[in-house]
Short mmCIF file of C-alpha atoms and ligand atoms in Angstrom, two decimals:
data_model
loop_
_atom_site.label_atom_id
_atom_site.label_comp_id
_atom_site.label_asym_id
_atom_site.label_seq_id
_atom_site.Cartn_x
_atom_site.Cartn_y
_atom_site.Cartn_z
CA UNK A 2 119.49 52.50 113.59
CA UNK A 3 116.31 54.05 115.13
CA UNK A 4 113.28 51.82 115.37
CA UNK A 5 109.99 52.90 114.28
CA UNK A 6 106.65 52.81 116.15
CA UNK A 7 103.15 53.14 114.80
CA UNK A 8 100.24 53.70 117.09
CA UNK A 9 96.37 53.95 116.46
CA UNK A 10 94.09 55.12 119.40
CA UNK A 11 90.47 54.60 119.72
CA UNK A 12 88.15 55.63 122.67
CA UNK A 13 88.15 58.30 125.46
CA UNK A 14 90.57 61.09 126.35
CA UNK A 15 92.33 58.70 128.94
CA UNK A 16 93.31 56.65 126.01
CA UNK A 17 94.64 59.58 124.02
CA UNK A 18 96.74 60.39 127.14
CA UNK A 19 98.07 56.76 127.57
CA UNK A 20 99.10 56.68 123.88
CA UNK A 21 100.96 60.00 124.39
CA UNK A 22 102.97 58.82 127.36
CA UNK A 23 103.59 55.56 125.86
CA UNK A 24 104.99 57.06 122.65
CA UNK A 25 106.85 59.75 124.68
CA UNK A 26 108.63 57.06 126.55
CA UNK A 27 109.55 55.01 123.42
CA UNK A 28 110.77 58.17 121.88
CA UNK A 29 113.09 58.82 124.71
CA UNK A 30 114.56 55.44 123.97
CA UNK A 31 115.32 56.33 120.43
CA UNK A 32 112.03 55.39 118.50
CA UNK A 33 110.76 57.61 115.89
CA UNK A 34 106.94 57.67 114.74
CA UNK A 35 105.91 55.90 111.69
CA UNK A 36 102.93 57.14 109.48
CA UNK A 37 101.74 53.51 108.59
CA UNK A 38 102.13 50.03 109.96
CA UNK A 39 104.00 49.09 106.85
CA UNK A 40 106.97 51.38 107.83
CA UNK A 41 107.08 50.38 111.42
CA UNK A 42 109.03 47.96 113.62
CA UNK A 43 106.47 48.18 116.34
CA UNK A 44 102.74 48.50 115.69
CA UNK A 45 100.41 49.37 118.55
CA UNK A 46 96.67 49.62 119.19
CA UNK A 47 95.45 51.42 122.24
CA UNK A 48 91.90 50.06 122.53
CA UNK A 49 88.54 50.60 123.86
CA UNK A 50 85.91 48.15 125.13
CA UNK A 51 82.94 50.54 126.03
CA UNK A 52 80.96 49.46 122.86
CA UNK A 53 81.21 46.47 120.77
CA UNK A 54 81.82 48.51 117.71
CA UNK A 55 85.12 49.76 118.89
CA UNK A 56 86.32 46.25 119.56
CA UNK A 57 85.10 45.05 116.10
CA UNK A 58 87.33 47.88 114.46
CA UNK A 59 90.32 46.67 116.29
CA UNK A 60 89.81 42.94 115.33
CA UNK A 61 89.39 44.07 111.62
CA UNK A 62 92.56 46.16 111.87
CA UNK A 63 94.53 43.26 113.57
CA UNK A 64 93.14 40.95 110.70
CA UNK A 65 94.58 43.33 108.08
CA UNK A 66 98.07 42.90 109.70
CA UNK A 67 98.22 39.13 109.34
CA UNK A 68 100.05 39.36 105.86
CA UNK A 69 102.25 42.20 107.16
CA UNK A 70 103.36 39.90 109.95
CA UNK A 71 104.04 37.15 107.44
CA UNK A 72 106.32 39.47 105.26
CA UNK A 73 107.96 40.98 108.26
CA UNK A 74 108.07 38.43 111.22
CA UNK A 75 110.40 40.75 113.03
CA UNK A 76 107.53 43.44 113.48
CA UNK A 77 106.07 43.58 116.96
CA UNK A 78 102.23 43.92 117.22
CA UNK A 79 100.76 45.08 120.49
CA UNK A 80 97.28 45.49 121.80
CA UNK A 81 97.31 47.97 124.76
CA UNK A 82 94.35 49.32 126.82
CA UNK A 83 90.97 48.28 127.94
CA UNK A 84 90.34 45.26 125.22
CA UNK A 85 93.80 43.98 126.56
CA UNK A 86 92.64 43.90 130.11
CA UNK A 87 89.14 42.51 129.28
CA UNK A 88 89.73 40.06 126.51
CA UNK A 89 93.45 39.02 127.01
CA UNK A 90 92.95 35.38 125.97
CA UNK A 91 90.29 36.00 123.35
CA UNK A 92 92.85 38.40 121.42
CA UNK A 93 95.63 35.78 121.59
CA UNK A 94 93.24 33.15 119.92
CA UNK A 95 91.58 35.37 117.39
CA UNK A 96 94.85 37.20 116.39
CA UNK A 97 97.64 34.75 117.06
CA UNK A 98 99.93 37.17 115.24
CA UNK A 99 99.72 39.56 118.34
CA UNK A 100 103.02 39.76 120.37
CA UNK A 101 102.11 42.09 123.08
CA UNK A 102 98.80 42.37 125.22
CA UNK A 103 99.12 45.05 127.96
CA UNK A 104 96.18 46.23 130.23
CA UNK A 105 95.79 50.02 130.99
CA UNK A 106 97.20 49.49 134.40
CA UNK A 107 100.42 48.14 132.96
CA UNK A 108 101.55 50.53 130.32
CA UNK A 109 104.98 51.28 132.10
CA UNK A 110 105.81 47.66 131.05
CA UNK A 111 105.52 48.31 127.31
CA UNK A 112 109.19 49.28 126.44
CA UNK A 113 110.54 46.16 128.34
CA UNK A 114 107.85 43.72 126.88
CA UNK A 115 108.58 44.94 123.45
CA UNK A 116 112.12 43.78 124.04
CA UNK A 117 111.03 40.56 125.46
CA UNK A 118 108.81 39.92 122.65
CA UNK A 119 111.46 40.72 120.03
CA UNK A 120 114.02 38.36 121.71
CA UNK A 121 111.86 35.56 122.73
CA UNK A 122 109.27 35.66 119.94
CA UNK A 123 106.63 34.64 122.45
CA UNK A 124 103.53 36.42 123.47
CA UNK A 125 104.03 38.86 126.18
CA UNK A 126 101.10 39.53 128.47
CA UNK A 127 100.69 42.13 131.32
CA UNK A 128 97.36 42.74 132.78
CA UNK A 129 96.09 43.71 136.17
CA UNK A 130 94.09 41.58 138.56
CA UNK A 131 90.24 41.24 137.94
CA UNK A 132 88.13 42.88 140.73
CA UNK A 133 87.19 39.75 142.26
CA UNK A 134 90.67 38.03 141.95
CA UNK A 135 92.00 39.50 145.29
CA UNK A 136 91.34 42.03 148.09
CA UNK A 137 90.92 45.62 147.33
CA UNK A 138 94.47 46.78 148.22
CA UNK A 139 96.08 43.95 145.99
CA UNK A 140 93.64 44.77 143.05
CA UNK A 141 94.58 48.45 143.52
CA UNK A 142 98.26 47.85 143.44
CA UNK A 143 98.09 45.99 140.26
CA UNK A 144 96.59 49.11 138.53
CA UNK A 145 99.54 51.49 138.23
CA UNK A 146 98.99 55.05 137.02
CA UNK A 147 101.66 55.69 134.40
CA UNK A 148 102.61 59.35 134.41
CA UNK A 149 106.21 59.68 133.18
CA UNK A 150 107.90 63.03 132.13
CA UNK A 151 105.91 64.56 129.12
CA UNK A 152 107.21 65.24 125.82
CA UNK A 153 105.37 68.32 124.29
CA UNK A 154 105.98 67.09 120.66
CA UNK A 155 103.77 63.90 121.35
CA UNK A 156 100.70 65.92 122.05
CA UNK A 157 98.06 67.17 119.57
CA UNK A 158 99.21 70.64 120.39
CA UNK A 159 102.11 71.82 122.64
CA UNK A 160 99.96 74.44 124.40
CA UNK A 161 97.30 71.96 125.77
CA UNK A 162 97.70 68.81 127.89
CA UNK A 163 95.75 66.25 129.52
CA UNK A 164 96.64 65.40 133.23
CA UNK A 165 95.40 62.20 134.91
CA UNK A 166 94.15 62.95 138.57
CA UNK A 167 92.20 59.70 139.07
CA UNK A 168 92.31 56.11 137.54
CA UNK A 169 89.46 53.43 137.67
CA UNK A 170 85.98 53.74 138.70
CA UNK A 171 83.78 52.58 141.49
CA UNK A 172 80.36 53.36 140.25
CA UNK A 173 79.62 50.01 138.53
CA UNK A 174 76.98 51.35 136.33
CA UNK A 175 75.35 47.99 135.20
CA UNK A 176 76.10 48.59 131.46
CA UNK A 177 79.71 49.61 131.78
CA UNK A 178 83.10 47.68 131.40
CA UNK A 179 85.23 50.50 132.84
CA UNK A 180 85.34 49.46 136.53
CA UNK A 181 86.80 46.05 135.42
CA UNK A 182 89.05 47.28 132.61
CA UNK A 183 90.38 50.39 134.41
CA UNK A 184 90.05 48.99 138.11
CA UNK A 185 89.25 50.42 141.34
CA UNK A 186 88.94 54.20 141.67
CA UNK A 187 92.22 55.67 142.77
CA UNK A 188 93.21 59.39 143.31
CA UNK A 189 96.69 60.56 142.48
CA UNK A 190 98.61 62.49 145.15
CA UNK A 191 98.07 66.24 144.66
CA UNK A 192 101.78 66.79 144.90
CA UNK A 193 102.46 64.57 141.86
CA UNK A 194 99.56 66.25 139.95
CA UNK A 195 101.03 69.73 140.86
CA UNK A 196 104.56 68.67 139.88
CA UNK A 197 103.40 67.41 136.53
CA UNK A 198 101.19 70.48 135.84
CA UNK A 199 104.20 72.74 136.71
CA UNK A 200 106.38 70.86 134.26
CA UNK A 201 103.80 71.34 131.63
CA UNK A 202 103.44 75.07 132.25
CA UNK A 203 107.07 75.34 131.93
CA UNK A 204 106.99 73.68 128.55
CA UNK A 205 104.72 76.26 127.27
CA UNK A 206 101.30 74.58 128.15
CA UNK A 207 98.53 77.04 128.65
CA UNK A 208 95.48 74.74 129.05
CA UNK A 209 95.38 71.88 131.32
CA UNK A 210 92.39 69.30 131.28
CA UNK A 211 92.22 67.16 134.25
CA UNK A 212 91.01 63.59 133.63
CA UNK A 213 89.10 61.04 135.70
CA UNK A 214 86.28 58.72 134.94
CA UNK A 215 84.31 60.31 137.66
CA UNK A 216 86.57 63.24 138.05
CA UNK A 217 84.44 65.16 140.51
CA UNK A 218 84.65 62.29 143.04
CA UNK A 219 88.52 62.97 143.22
CA UNK A 220 89.53 62.63 146.93
CA UNK A 221 93.08 62.25 148.22
CA UNK A 222 93.42 61.41 152.00
CA UNK A 223 96.92 62.43 153.25
CA UNK A 224 98.75 60.64 155.92
CA UNK A 225 97.77 63.20 158.44
CA UNK A 226 94.13 62.78 157.67
CA UNK A 227 93.77 65.99 155.59
CA UNK A 228 91.51 65.59 152.44
CA UNK A 229 92.22 67.19 149.11
CA UNK A 230 88.89 67.40 146.97
CA UNK A 231 88.81 68.52 143.25
CA UNK A 232 87.99 72.16 144.22
CA UNK A 233 91.15 72.22 146.39
CA UNK A 234 93.18 70.93 143.55
CA UNK A 235 91.75 73.51 141.13
CA UNK A 236 92.64 76.25 143.65
CA UNK A 237 96.19 75.01 144.06
CA UNK A 238 96.69 74.55 140.20
CA UNK A 239 95.14 77.96 139.43
CA UNK A 240 98.18 79.63 141.11
CA UNK A 241 100.58 78.33 138.54
CA UNK A 242 101.70 81.37 136.61
CA UNK A 243 101.65 80.80 132.75
CA UNK A 244 98.69 78.49 133.11
CA UNK A 245 95.59 80.13 131.51
CA UNK A 246 92.74 77.57 131.42
CA UNK A 247 91.78 74.67 133.65
CA UNK A 248 89.23 71.99 132.60
CA UNK A 249 88.11 68.61 133.99
CA UNK A 250 86.03 65.76 132.59
CA UNK A 251 83.89 63.57 133.24
CA UNK A 252 81.63 64.36 136.09
CA UNK A 253 79.34 62.10 137.91
CA UNK A 254 75.95 63.82 138.89
CA UNK A 255 75.83 62.70 142.53
CA UNK A 256 79.43 64.15 143.25
CA UNK A 257 78.65 67.80 141.88
CA UNK A 258 79.22 69.33 145.33
CA UNK A 259 78.72 73.09 146.20
CA UNK A 260 82.43 73.54 147.00
CA UNK A 261 83.34 72.38 143.39
CA UNK A 262 80.66 74.74 141.99
CA UNK A 263 82.05 77.64 144.06
CA UNK A 264 85.48 76.81 142.80
CA UNK A 265 84.41 76.91 139.13
CA UNK A 266 82.54 80.22 139.76
CA UNK A 267 85.33 81.89 141.64
CA UNK A 268 88.44 80.71 139.82
CA UNK A 269 88.91 82.76 136.60
CA UNK A 270 91.10 80.24 134.79
CA UNK A 271 88.54 77.48 135.43
CA UNK A 272 86.48 76.93 132.23
CA UNK A 273 82.79 77.42 132.87
CA UNK A 274 81.73 74.14 131.25
CA UNK A 275 80.63 70.86 132.96
CA UNK A 276 80.26 67.59 131.29
CA UNK A 277 77.82 65.61 133.41
CA UNK A 278 76.26 62.69 131.79
CA UNK A 279 72.64 61.82 132.63
CA UNK A 280 72.41 58.66 130.67
CA UNK A 281 68.61 58.44 130.70
CA UNK A 282 65.59 60.64 131.51
CA UNK A 283 63.62 57.69 133.13
CA UNK A 284 63.72 56.76 136.73
CA UNK A 285 63.18 53.09 136.07
CA UNK A 286 66.00 52.91 133.44
CA UNK A 287 68.25 54.89 135.75
CA UNK A 288 67.62 52.37 138.54
CA UNK A 289 68.41 49.54 136.13
CA UNK A 290 71.56 51.25 135.15
CA UNK A 291 72.35 51.54 138.77
CA UNK A 292 73.13 55.24 138.44
CA UNK A 293 72.01 56.01 142.01
CA UNK A 294 70.04 59.19 141.23
CA UNK A 295 66.71 60.09 139.88
CA UNK A 296 65.54 62.51 137.16
CA UNK A 297 64.43 64.98 139.71
CA UNK A 298 67.87 64.77 141.54
CA UNK A 299 69.58 65.38 138.14
CA UNK A 300 67.36 68.27 137.11
CA UNK A 301 67.91 69.79 140.69
CA UNK A 302 71.61 69.38 140.23
CA UNK A 303 71.48 71.15 136.90
CA UNK A 304 69.51 74.15 138.47
CA UNK A 305 72.18 74.11 141.21
CA UNK A 306 74.97 74.36 138.75
CA UNK A 307 73.35 77.25 136.88
CA UNK A 308 72.58 79.03 139.93
CA UNK A 309 75.99 78.68 141.36
CA UNK A 310 77.93 79.25 138.14
CA UNK A 311 75.89 81.87 135.99
CA UNK A 312 76.42 81.26 132.23
CA UNK A 313 77.81 77.62 132.73
CA UNK A 314 77.55 75.51 129.57
CA UNK A 315 76.52 71.84 130.33
CA UNK A 316 76.78 68.64 128.13
CA UNK A 317 75.50 65.34 128.74
CA UNK A 318 75.81 61.64 127.52
CA UNK A 319 72.75 59.54 126.98
CA UNK A 320 72.27 55.67 126.23
CA UNK A 321 69.34 54.93 124.10
CA UNK A 322 67.75 51.33 123.87
CA UNK A 323 68.94 50.13 127.31
CA UNK A 324 67.42 46.88 128.50
CA UNK A 325 63.66 47.39 129.03
CA UNK A 326 63.57 50.88 127.75
CA UNK A 327 59.93 51.38 126.62
CA UNK A 328 58.60 54.22 124.26
CA UNK A 329 57.36 55.85 127.49
CA UNK A 330 60.81 55.66 129.09
CA UNK A 331 62.30 57.02 125.84
CA UNK A 332 59.82 59.77 125.74
CA UNK A 333 61.08 60.81 129.30
CA UNK A 334 64.44 61.06 128.11
CA UNK A 335 63.38 63.34 125.19
CA UNK A 336 61.54 65.47 127.68
CA UNK A 337 64.80 65.78 129.84
CA UNK A 338 66.85 66.65 126.89
CA UNK A 339 64.07 69.37 125.97
CA UNK A 340 64.11 70.82 129.52
CA UNK A 341 67.78 70.61 130.25
CA UNK A 342 69.00 72.77 127.26
CA UNK A 343 72.52 71.06 127.11
CA UNK A 344 75.22 72.64 125.04
CA UNK A 345 75.43 69.24 123.31
CA UNK A 346 74.82 65.61 124.03
CA UNK A 347 76.64 62.45 123.10
CA UNK A 348 74.11 59.81 122.21
CA UNK A 349 74.89 56.03 122.05
CA UNK A 350 72.94 53.07 121.27
CA UNK A 351 73.07 50.46 124.11
CA UNK A 352 75.82 47.99 123.31
CA UNK A 353 75.60 44.84 125.61
CA UNK A 354 79.06 44.12 127.22
CA UNK A 355 79.74 40.60 128.29
CA UNK A 356 80.65 40.27 132.00
CA UNK A 357 78.68 43.47 133.18
CA UNK A 358 75.75 43.24 135.47
CA UNK A 359 73.37 44.40 132.77
CA UNK A 360 74.40 41.47 130.53
CA UNK A 361 73.96 39.06 133.36
CA UNK A 362 70.56 40.33 134.62
CA UNK A 363 68.83 41.88 131.69
CA UNK A 364 67.74 40.89 128.16
CA UNK A 365 69.12 43.31 125.39
CA UNK A 366 65.43 43.49 124.28
CA UNK A 367 65.38 46.79 122.32
CA UNK A 368 65.67 45.95 118.56
CA UNK A 369 68.56 47.50 116.68
CA UNK A 370 66.08 49.33 114.42
CA UNK A 371 64.24 50.77 117.36
CA UNK A 372 67.68 51.81 118.94
CA UNK A 373 68.66 53.52 115.66
CA UNK A 374 65.43 55.44 115.53
CA UNK A 375 65.61 56.52 119.06
CA UNK A 376 69.21 57.62 118.60
CA UNK A 377 68.29 59.77 115.45
CA UNK A 378 65.17 61.31 117.23
CA UNK A 379 67.08 62.19 120.41
CA UNK A 380 69.87 63.59 118.25
CA UNK A 381 67.36 65.71 116.21
CA UNK A 382 65.81 67.25 119.40
CA UNK A 383 69.30 67.93 120.85
CA UNK A 384 70.48 69.44 117.54
CA UNK A 385 67.63 71.87 117.50
CA UNK A 386 68.57 73.02 121.11
CA UNK A 387 72.15 73.32 120.37
CA UNK A 388 71.25 75.36 117.22
CA UNK A 389 69.10 77.67 119.44
CA UNK A 390 71.86 77.80 122.34
CA UNK A 391 74.60 78.50 119.80
CA UNK A 392 72.67 81.38 118.21
CA UNK A 393 72.43 83.15 121.47
CA UNK A 394 76.04 83.94 121.08
CA UNK A 395 75.66 85.84 117.92
CA UNK A 396 76.60 89.45 118.51
CA UNK A 397 78.81 88.60 121.44
CA UNK A 398 82.47 88.95 122.01
CA UNK A 399 84.22 85.72 123.19
CA UNK A 400 87.69 84.76 124.17
CA UNK A 401 89.04 81.78 122.49
CA UNK A 402 92.18 79.57 122.75
CA UNK A 403 93.11 79.17 119.07
CA UNK A 404 93.85 75.31 118.70
CA UNK A 405 94.93 75.21 115.10
CA UNK A 406 93.65 75.16 111.41
CA UNK A 407 90.03 74.05 111.02
CA UNK A 408 89.49 70.74 109.26
CA UNK A 409 88.92 72.50 106.06
CA UNK A 410 92.45 74.21 106.13
CA UNK A 411 94.37 71.36 107.59
CA UNK A 412 96.26 70.58 104.31
CA UNK A 413 96.85 74.26 103.62
CA UNK A 414 98.44 74.70 107.03
CA UNK A 415 101.73 72.71 106.28
CA UNK A 416 102.70 75.25 103.60
CA UNK A 417 101.28 78.42 105.20
CA UNK A 418 103.36 81.40 106.05
CA UNK A 419 102.71 83.90 108.91
CA UNK A 420 101.23 86.30 106.47
CA UNK A 421 98.69 83.89 105.08
CA UNK A 422 95.04 83.65 106.36
CA UNK A 423 93.63 80.48 107.22
CA UNK A 424 90.42 79.19 108.70
CA UNK A 425 91.25 78.70 112.27
CA UNK A 426 89.42 76.85 115.27
CA UNK A 427 89.39 77.30 118.94
CA UNK A 428 87.30 77.02 122.15
CA UNK A 429 85.65 79.60 124.20
CA UNK A 430 85.58 79.57 128.09
CA UNK A 431 82.39 77.78 127.83
CA UNK A 432 83.93 75.00 125.62
CA UNK A 433 81.89 76.39 122.58
CA UNK A 434 83.90 75.61 119.25
CA UNK A 435 84.60 78.65 117.19
CA UNK A 436 85.83 79.11 113.63
CA UNK A 437 87.49 82.31 112.37
CA UNK A 438 89.92 83.39 109.74
CA UNK A 439 93.18 84.60 110.81
CA UNK A 440 97.10 84.22 110.66
CA UNK A 441 98.47 80.89 111.61
CA UNK A 442 100.54 83.05 114.20
CA UNK A 443 97.51 83.06 116.38
CA UNK A 444 97.59 79.43 116.96
CA UNK A 445 98.23 78.81 120.74
CA UNK A 446 97.09 82.30 121.75
CA UNK A 447 94.04 83.45 123.50
CA UNK A 448 92.31 85.96 121.45
CA UNK A 449 88.93 87.88 121.24
CA UNK A 450 86.44 87.02 118.59
CA UNK A 451 83.17 88.74 117.67
CA UNK A 452 80.56 85.94 116.91
CA UNK A 453 78.63 86.60 113.71
CA UNK A 454 76.88 83.38 112.97
CA UNK A 455 76.08 79.90 114.45
CA UNK A 456 75.36 76.37 113.50
CA UNK A 457 74.21 73.74 116.04
CA UNK A 458 77.91 72.79 116.55
CA UNK A 459 80.04 75.68 115.70
CA UNK A 460 80.09 79.57 116.27
CA UNK A 461 81.67 81.58 113.38
CA UNK A 462 83.47 84.68 114.28
CA UNK A 463 85.77 87.40 113.27
CA UNK A 464 88.96 88.18 115.13
CA UNK A 465 88.52 91.49 116.89
CA UNK A 466 90.95 94.17 115.74
CA UNK A 467 92.63 94.31 119.16
CA UNK A 468 93.62 90.42 118.92
CA UNK A 469 94.73 90.59 115.40
CA UNK A 470 97.44 93.10 116.14
CA UNK A 471 99.11 90.84 118.49
CA UNK A 472 101.79 88.72 116.85
CA UNK A 473 103.34 86.37 119.40
CA UNK A 474 101.81 82.89 119.72
CA UNK A 475 102.78 79.80 118.03
CA UNK A 476 106.07 81.23 116.60
CA UNK A 477 107.08 81.90 120.33
CA UNK A 478 106.41 78.47 121.45
CA UNK A 479 109.06 75.58 121.46
CA UNK A 480 108.51 72.88 118.93
CA UNK A 481 106.41 74.99 116.65
CA UNK A 482 107.25 72.66 113.86
CA UNK A 483 105.42 69.88 115.67
CA UNK A 484 102.27 70.52 113.94
CA UNK A 485 100.12 68.99 112.52
CA UNK A 486 99.34 66.43 115.25
CA UNK A 487 102.10 63.92 115.95
CA UNK A 488 100.26 61.12 117.69
CA UNK A 489 97.04 60.81 115.71
CA UNK A 490 93.75 61.47 117.44
CA UNK A 491 91.30 58.48 118.07
CA UNK A 492 89.77 57.03 114.88
CA UNK A 493 86.31 56.64 116.68
N1 5AD B 2 76.77 50.83 125.61
C1 5AD B 2 76.51 52.15 125.10
N2 5AD B 2 77.16 53.18 125.50
C2 5AD B 2 77.88 53.07 126.66
N3 5AD B 2 78.58 54.00 127.44
C3 5AD B 2 79.10 53.26 128.39
N4 5AD B 2 78.84 52.02 128.24
C4 5AD B 2 78.04 51.72 127.15
C5 5AD B 2 77.51 50.62 126.59
N5 5AD B 2 77.64 49.54 127.15
C6 5AD B 2 78.42 55.31 127.14
C7 5AD B 2 78.01 56.17 128.27
C8 5AD B 2 79.21 56.95 128.83
C9 5AD B 2 80.08 56.91 127.50
C10 5AD B 2 81.47 57.25 127.63
O1 5AD B 2 79.80 55.83 126.93
O2 5AD B 2 76.96 57.20 127.82
O3 5AD B 2 79.05 58.04 129.45
FE1 SF4 B 3 81.26 53.53 133.54
FE2 SF4 B 3 79.51 54.41 135.26
FE3 SF4 B 3 82.05 54.38 135.87
FE4 SF4 B 3 81.18 56.30 133.98
S1 SF4 B 3 80.60 56.14 136.22
S2 SF4 B 3 83.03 54.85 133.76
S3 SF4 B 3 79.60 54.80 132.93
S4 SF4 B 3 80.83 52.71 135.68
#
């Protein structure tokens, strides 16, 4: 009898990829996916520790499973990911009904530990070493990148995939848990990345997004001393026939080198979009965050990106209400957002994370109400800029990769026939989201769309006549029936 697994994912793209590969591995061992915890033999949470809110959500979800576990003591409940690494003992105390605690560097162990938990009925824990627990090499070795053979039916779409090129982070921004939960920065060997990408393209994958916490600091030193940089990797991947689009996230401002920008400009398959978080527009705050750059450096870097890659779209992250952020500091952040003209920005209220340098050194002294107001104010400024930037596209013809039905038509999609018209959504080469009406056959295709309207977050278009005549696409891809999404996307 086949066992059923249920998974919930919160957090970043790396977690989405981790969930995909864990579920893909379990599927190869005969598991099928359950739609709810009640139907599952194994219930997994892939967790995030970046903000307290994300952790609270997981503890509430675990609390709700207490009675399920009473009624079905055979069920295996697992906590995977950053919370497992950071709070291993706390999870066991707060949720004693949890059977499995597995950090992001130990995911390959999940299938074996499920069996152990089932047979021994004892808590199974697999976490990596803390950064101060041993020498660099030993800590590195305890964080293992888990990149098994990919299963296209486990991805949100079969024609798009994430590929990990780097794990961990060495930047140690003072507010951030990632360097301790995901361990030291380690770049995967280019040959492994290329082999994985080749396999994905053979499976029908048209768009690959390279993942790393600071992806542009990717650097692999070969045995003979040669070095492969992200720009070299992009050039090598670019040659894969069948691959149409290459993206990479997330960039660190200090590592935005000219060779990378030249590669982005000159390689036609590389998306003209850079996500480069600034975090703050105040030098004092940046210093306290230990970001290692000034606002002037950041704005020069933006100018260099725009000069080297004409038309490039840039997005950013900001934290408001960081320790010691005065009204004057915040005003400087507003000024940066006004000047930088990002496509969009992700704005977060500072959340103190125990164990980080900021928690040890500085008081979390900006009141919640002030954080909320600054968040809203900065968002309003960015939204107005996004609206203006998006409206500049009206009247232009863009090429989009159609990703699926829009949110509005998700339910209609299941019953739709190729001759129906649905509202579809896709992204341009500058990562702008486009919505247009079209046949579900267009899903998975790159088509031309004429932009007729724009909101701050979306471009509205009509399929150009040339594109609408083409009828290949989803129907031609393997596992077309895999839609809609198999492994649900993060709930955060
Ligand atoms: N509080 C709030 N936001 C944070 N981020 C990282 N750590 C914290 C924290 N402690 C934000 C940063 C980062 C994004 C992924 O999450 O902006 O770029
Ligand atoms: Fe965290 Fe800074 Fe590393 Fe990004 S660069 S993951 S914010 S420590």
